């Protein structure tokens, strides 16, 4: 056992001044030594020794009896308690966890939906009770039954007894810190087992850990999941003056971004085409229509040719997707800026990154905390990229030297490499003519090896 991991005690029976008071029980420096010494001492204790013991508090008596039970091989639970007219405890009783019997109604219920828990109570009469002696100002033993009517547990299995399974405050702190960075409860249990030197030393089971996590979540969410999330955001704003949050319910994207233009994911449309139209080569022709670099009229001609080729007039899916062509066909989407995105791939890339921090079935409060942690990681990575950009220079490889050099100073390295790819594509275009039309210019371009295709670039001249 790790040093300081668990508090054990020695009863010095060889001390001539030993008066059977709990004060005579002293801590050892080593837990491993303590359990061995405690085992020896408690095995030597007689019933008369225990009857003579005195305690300064109820907690001391409970600690003693639970340690006695641990060394002996049984579990204890609180039973009867008596109070005076001022509600002060005057008597406390503990019993073996196998005391009493399960109620017959629980055993005879034929309409149960789940398998009943195993029976553990067998009517054991082992007990320990203390009472307060006003003259002595001490708690003294009033009742002690040492005999059990069931086999006692071997020391290697004591770790499974309920009263000897305790998650200490230090373990709770470590648990909360590890959960705060997204480590799962099962993994935390494995870590703590490794840290303590084995399951028999950790002091609790995986179920105890899950129960604690569940209880802790209920405390944080006692006012509701949404309220907990808002409280977290409120706390963030109090710590960081630059942090701002606002919330609303059922907000429409179209209402918030009225001028935005939405396009459908090209990858999903292609997959749906393959799934819904079981005609050979249809998907290839459909993709050519979707990505063709032409006018709306050219798209319509290509589309009608495809319908004739595969005899798809009246096909439900084809008709439905054609009705949405303004949201997926390149011919209709030209002139709208999408930052090079044709599918949700980049969005899903972000989702994949978020999935490293987020899990299904997270409560809203937990989601907000983990999402905040995710953003912190992203901001840290961006700060690192900014640092590398400002303190190193990219190797220039294009003929547009001045533009490439400038781009290397304003873009992070990864963004610069993507921008440079676009620059290399731009080198393939040639200006055929330029026309001035008042406040704007129209540049007519053609592409290397594609002289029959032209592009018109409209440049607004600022006034």
PDB file of N, CA, C and O in Angstrom, residues 97 135 161 183 201 291 361:
ATOM      1  N   UNK A  97     -23.057  -6.394   8.495  1.00  0.00           N
ATOM      2  CA  UNK A  97     -23.886  -6.107   7.319  1.00  0.00           C
ATOM      3  C   UNK A  97     -24.816  -7.261   6.969  1.00  0.00           C
ATOM      4  O   UNK A  97     -25.783  -7.084   6.230  1.00  0.00           O
ATOM      5  N   UNK A 135     -20.406  11.149  33.585  1.00  0.00           N
ATOM      6  CA  UNK A 135     -19.413  11.306  34.647  1.00  0.00           C
ATOM      7  C   UNK A 135     -17.987  11.237  34.088  1.00  0.00           C
ATOM      8  O   UNK A 135     -17.106  12.004  34.465  1.00  0.00           O
ATOM      9  N   UNK A 161     -15.923  -5.646   0.493  1.00  0.00           N
ATOM     10  CA  UNK A 161     -16.918  -5.375   1.545  1.00  0.00           C
ATOM     11  C   UNK A 161     -17.263  -3.894   1.562  1.00  0.00           C
ATOM     12  O   UNK A 161     -16.393  -3.028   1.492  1.00  0.00           O
ATOM     13  N   UNK A 183     -11.040  12.274 -19.619  1.00  0.00           N
ATOM     14  CA  UNK A 183     -10.656  10.869 -19.414  1.00  0.00           C
ATOM     15  C   UNK A 183     -11.860  10.118 -18.859  1.00  0.00           C
ATOM     16  O   UNK A 183     -12.521  10.568 -17.913  1.00  0.00           O
ATOM     17  N   UNK A 201      -5.455  -2.627  -3.116  1.00  0.00           N
ATOM     18  CA  UNK A 201      -4.963  -1.451  -2.405  1.00  0.00           C
ATOM     19  C   UNK A 201      -5.712  -0.170  -2.740  1.00  0.00           C
ATOM     20  O   UNK A 201      -5.569   0.827  -2.037  1.00  0.00           O
ATOM     21  N   UNK A 291     -20.510  18.773 -61.543  1.00  0.00           N
ATOM     22  CA  UNK A 291     -19.256  19.528 -61.428  1.00  0.00           C
ATOM     23  C   UNK A 291     -18.853  20.254 -62.714  1.00  0.00           C
ATOM     24  O   UNK A 291     -17.801  20.883 -62.757  1.00  0.00           O
ATOM     25  N   UNK A 361     -24.158  11.187 -25.314  1.00  0.00           N
ATOM     26  CA  UNK A 361     -24.919  11.190 -24.062  1.00  0.00           C
ATOM     27  C   UNK A 361     -24.333  12.126 -23.000  1.00  0.00           C
ATOM     28  O   UNK A 361     -24.592  11.974 -21.820  1.00  0.00           O
TER      29      UNK A 361
END
